[in-house]
Amino acid sequence: MARDSYHTPGDGPQPSGSAAPMFALATAGALCGLDAGSFGPCLPALRAGLALDDRRAAWILSAYVLGAIYGAPWAARFGATRGASRTLTGALLLAAAGALVMATSQGLLGMCAGRALFGLGGGAVLPIATAAVTARVPVARRGRAIVTLSLAYGVAFLVASATASMLGALAWRAVYVALGAFALAAAGGVAVALGEARAVTTAARLDGAGVALWAVTVASLAVIVPRLRGGS
């Protein structure tokens, strides 16, 4: 994919002078946990509300997977050329847009579009956040910082699972409105706390043919697998 990895100007990690950047990164990681924890409990009510059978509902999950896989190349590209702060902010904004599209969707097509958009942004959040930790946190504190990201994801997952289990059957659209609002707040926090890092001077070069082949392969699987599961 991308030949260049994330790095900051200078020879080593750039230490942070406050806890704000780490808090912003943990909040971004928590978004992924909130989404993962709420999707399952909301799915039965979502299916009933949109009148979807098992085979059609499987497309919603496939749409997210497609978005997440396509998000990896653009995250690597923009992370290397624009910096982790701008890339992570953009990923969170994409996730917010996807959540709001899901909240207002009236059918399968809109739901799949929103889920794919959320996957495009949300699937890139944890890799970018981890890369930002590696670039900004000194080696002595790096392990603790990465554990903080993992804990943010895990706690958010548990909270979302419990909350969505109670609310999903009654107001699954409200769950995705809240998820979109959280993503917007996380994007604002990242933009303010991480600041404007200088862009990397060497542009990352993508293997266009490899990305295209991978995209076609995954898209084909996304079409075939739901059909096999549906017995058609």
Coordinates of C-alpha atoms in Angstrom, one line a residue:
M1 CA 0.0 0.0 0.0
A2 CA 1.8 3.1 1.2
R3 CA 5.6 3.0 1.2
D4 CA 6.1 5.7 3.8
S5 CA 4.9 5.4 7.4
Y6 CA 3.7 8.1 9.8
H7 CA 6.4 10.2 11.3
T8 CA 6.9 13.6 12.8
P9 CA 9.5 16.2 12.0
G10 CA 12.8 15.6 13.7
D11 CA 14.6 12.5 14.7
G12 CA 12.3 11.1 17.4
P13 CA 8.9 11.2 19.1
Q14 CA 7.5 14.6 19.9
P15 CA 6.5 14.6 23.6
S16 CA 3.2 16.2 24.5
G17 CA 3.0 18.9 27.1
S18 CA -0.5 18.1 28.3
A19 CA -3.0 15.3 28.6
A20 CA -5.3 16.9 26.0
P21 CA -3.9 15.1 22.9
M22 CA -4.1 11.7 24.6
F23 CA -7.7 12.4 25.8
A24 CA -8.7 13.4 22.2
L25 CA -7.1 10.2 20.8
A26 CA -8.9 8.0 23.5
T27 CA -12.2 9.7 22.6
A28 CA -11.6 8.8 19.0
G29 CA -10.9 5.2 19.9
A30 CA -14.0 5.2 22.1
L31 CA -16.1 6.0 19.0
C32 CA -15.2 2.7 17.5
G33 CA -16.2 0.8 20.6
L34 CA -19.5 2.7 20.8
D35 CA -20.3 1.6 17.2
A36 CA -19.2 -2.0 17.7
G37 CA -21.2 -2.3 20.9
S38 CA -24.4 -0.7 19.6
F39 CA -24.7 -2.4 16.2
G40 CA -25.7 -5.8 17.4
P41 CA -28.4 -4.8 19.9
C42 CA -29.8 -2.3 17.4
L43 CA -29.9 -4.7 14.5
P44 CA -33.2 -6.5 15.3
A45 CA -35.1 -3.3 15.7
L46 CA -33.4 -1.9 12.6
R47 CA -34.4 -4.9 10.5
A48 CA -38.0 -4.6 11.7
G49 CA -38.2 -0.9 11.1
L50 CA -36.9 -1.2 7.5
A51 CA -38.6 -4.6 6.8
L52 CA -35.4 -6.4 6.0
D53 CA -35.0 -10.2 5.8
D54 CA -31.8 -12.0 6.8
R55 CA -30.2 -11.8 3.4
R56 CA -30.8 -8.1 2.9
A57 CA -29.7 -7.3 6.4
A58 CA -26.4 -9.0 5.7
W59 CA -25.7 -6.3 3.2
I60 CA -25.5 -3.7 6.0
L61 CA -22.5 -5.6 7.6
S62 CA -20.9 -6.1 4.1
A63 CA -21.2 -2.4 3.4
Y64 CA -19.3 -1.5 6.6
V65 CA -16.5 -4.1 5.8
L66 CA -16.1 -2.6 2.3
G67 CA -15.9 0.9 3.7
A68 CA -13.4 -0.1 6.3
I69 CA -11.1 -1.9 3.8
Y70 CA -11.2 0.9 1.3
G71 CA -10.5 3.4 4.1
A72 CA -7.1 1.8 4.9
P73 CA -5.3 3.1 1.7
W74 CA -6.6 6.6 1.9
A75 CA -5.7 6.8 5.6
A76 CA -2.2 5.7 4.8
R77 CA -1.9 8.2 2.0
F78 CA -3.3 11.2 3.8
G79 CA -1.7 10.3 7.1
A80 CA 1.7 10.4 5.4
T81 CA 1.2 13.6 3.4
R82 CA -1.2 15.6 5.6
G83 CA -0.4 14.4 9.1
A84 CA -2.3 12.3 11.6
S85 CA -4.3 15.3 13.0
R86 CA -5.9 16.3 9.8
T87 CA -6.4 12.7 8.7
L88 CA -8.0 11.6 12.0
T89 CA -10.3 14.6 12.0
G90 CA -11.4 13.8 8.4
A91 CA -12.0 10.2 9.4
L92 CA -14.2 11.2 12.3
L93 CA -16.2 13.6 10.2
L94 CA -16.8 10.8 7.7
A95 CA -17.9 8.5 10.5
A96 CA -20.3 11.3 11.8
A97 CA -21.8 11.7 8.3
G98 CA -22.3 8.0 8.0
A99 CA -24.0 7.7 11.4
L100 CA -26.4 10.5 10.5
V101 CA -27.2 9.0 7.2
M102 CA -28.0 5.7 9.0
A103 CA -30.2 7.6 11.5
T104 CA -32.3 9.1 8.7
S105 CA -32.3 6.2 6.3
Q106 CA -35.7 4.9 5.1
G107 CA -34.5 1.8 3.3
L108 CA -31.7 -0.6 2.6
L109 CA -29.8 1.5 0.1
G110 CA -29.6 4.5 2.4
M111 CA -28.6 2.3 5.4
C112 CA -25.8 0.6 3.3
A113 CA -24.6 3.9 2.1
G114 CA -24.4 5.3 5.7
R115 CA -22.8 2.1 7.0
A116 CA -20.2 2.2 4.2
L117 CA -19.4 5.8 4.9
F118 CA -19.1 5.1 8.6
G119 CA -16.7 2.2 7.8
L120 CA -14.7 4.4 5.5
G121 CA -14.0 6.8 8.3
G122 CA -14.4 4.6 11.4
G123 CA -12.2 1.8 10.1
A124 CA -9.3 4.2 9.8
V125 CA -9.6 5.7 13.3
L126 CA -7.8 3.2 15.4
P127 CA -4.8 2.8 13.0
I128 CA -4.4 6.6 12.7
A129 CA -4.8 7.1 16.5
T130 CA -2.2 4.4 17.2
A131 CA 0.2 5.9 14.7
A132 CA -0.3 9.3 16.3
V133 CA 0.6 7.8 19.7
T134 CA 3.7 6.3 18.3
A135 CA 4.7 9.6 16.8
R136 CA 3.9 11.8 19.8
V137 CA 4.5 9.8 23.0
P138 CA 8.0 9.0 24.2
V139 CA 9.0 5.4 24.3
A140 CA 8.8 5.2 28.1
R141 CA 5.1 6.1 28.1
R142 CA 4.1 4.6 24.7
G143 CA 2.8 1.3 26.1
R144 CA 0.6 3.0 28.6
A145 CA -0.8 5.3 25.9
I146 CA -1.7 2.3 23.6
V147 CA -3.3 0.5 26.6
T148 CA -5.3 3.7 27.2
L149 CA -6.6 3.5 23.6
S150 CA -7.6 -0.1 24.1
L151 CA -9.3 0.6 27.4
A152 CA -11.3 3.5 25.8
Y153 CA -12.5 1.1 23.1
G154 CA -13.4 -1.6 25.6
V155 CA -15.2 0.6 28.1
A156 CA -17.1 2.3 25.3
F157 CA -18.1 -1.1 23.8
L158 CA -19.5 -2.3 27.2
V159 CA -21.4 0.9 27.8
A160 CA -22.8 0.9 24.3
S161 CA -23.9 -2.8 24.5
A162 CA -25.8 -2.1 27.7
T163 CA -27.3 1.1 26.6
A164 CA -28.3 0.0 23.1
S165 CA -29.8 -3.2 24.5
M166 CA -32.3 -1.0 26.4
L167 CA -32.8 1.7 23.8
G168 CA -32.3 0.0 20.5
A169 CA -35.7 -1.7 20.4
L170 CA -37.4 1.6 21.0
A171 CA -35.2 4.2 19.4
W172 CA -32.4 2.8 17.2
R173 CA -32.4 6.0 15.1
A174 CA -31.6 8.0 18.3
V175 CA -28.7 5.7 19.0
Y176 CA -27.1 6.7 15.6
V177 CA -27.9 10.3 16.1
A178 CA -26.0 10.1 19.4
L179 CA -23.2 8.3 17.6
G180 CA -22.9 10.9 15.0
A181 CA -22.9 13.7 17.6
F182 CA -20.1 11.9 19.5
A183 CA -18.1 11.6 16.3
L184 CA -18.5 15.3 15.6
A185 CA -17.3 16.1 19.2
A186 CA -14.4 13.8 18.8
A187 CA -13.4 15.4 15.5
G188 CA -13.4 18.8 17.2
G189 CA -11.4 17.6 20.1
V190 CA -8.7 16.0 17.8
A191 CA -8.5 19.2 15.6
V192 CA -8.0 21.4 18.7
A193 CA -5.8 19.1 20.9
L194 CA -3.5 17.7 18.3
G195 CA -3.0 21.0 16.4
E196 CA -1.5 21.5 13.0
A197 CA 1.5 19.2 12.5
R198 CA 3.7 19.9 9.6
A199 CA 3.0 17.6 6.6
V200 CA 5.5 14.9 5.7
T201 CA 7.6 16.1 2.8
T202 CA 7.8 12.8 0.9
A203 CA 4.5 11.8 -0.5
A204 CA 3.3 8.2 0.0
R205 CA 3.0 6.3 -3.2
L206 CA 0.1 3.9 -3.4
D207 CA 0.2 0.7 -5.4
G208 CA -2.9 1.6 -7.5
A209 CA -3.1 -1.8 -9.2
G210 CA -2.9 -3.6 -6.0
V211 CA -5.5 -1.5 -4.3
A212 CA -7.8 -1.9 -7.3
L213 CA -7.4 -5.7 -7.4
W214 CA -8.0 -5.9 -3.6
A215 CA -11.1 -3.8 -3.9
V216 CA -12.6 -5.9 -6.7
T217 CA -11.8 -9.1 -4.8
V218 CA -13.5 -7.8 -1.6
A219 CA -16.5 -6.4 -3.5
S220 CA -17.0 -9.8 -5.2
L221 CA -16.9 -11.6 -1.9
A222 CA -19.4 -9.0 -0.5
V223 CA -21.8 -9.9 -3.3
I224 CA -21.3 -13.7 -3.2
V225 CA -21.4 -14.4 0.6
P226 CA -24.8 -12.9 1.3
R227 CA -26.3 -14.9 -1.6
L228 CA -24.8 -18.1 -0.3
R229 CA -26.1 -17.4 3.2
G230 CA -29.5 -16.7 1.8
G231 CA -29.5 -19.9 -0.2
S232 CA -30.0 -18.2 -3.5

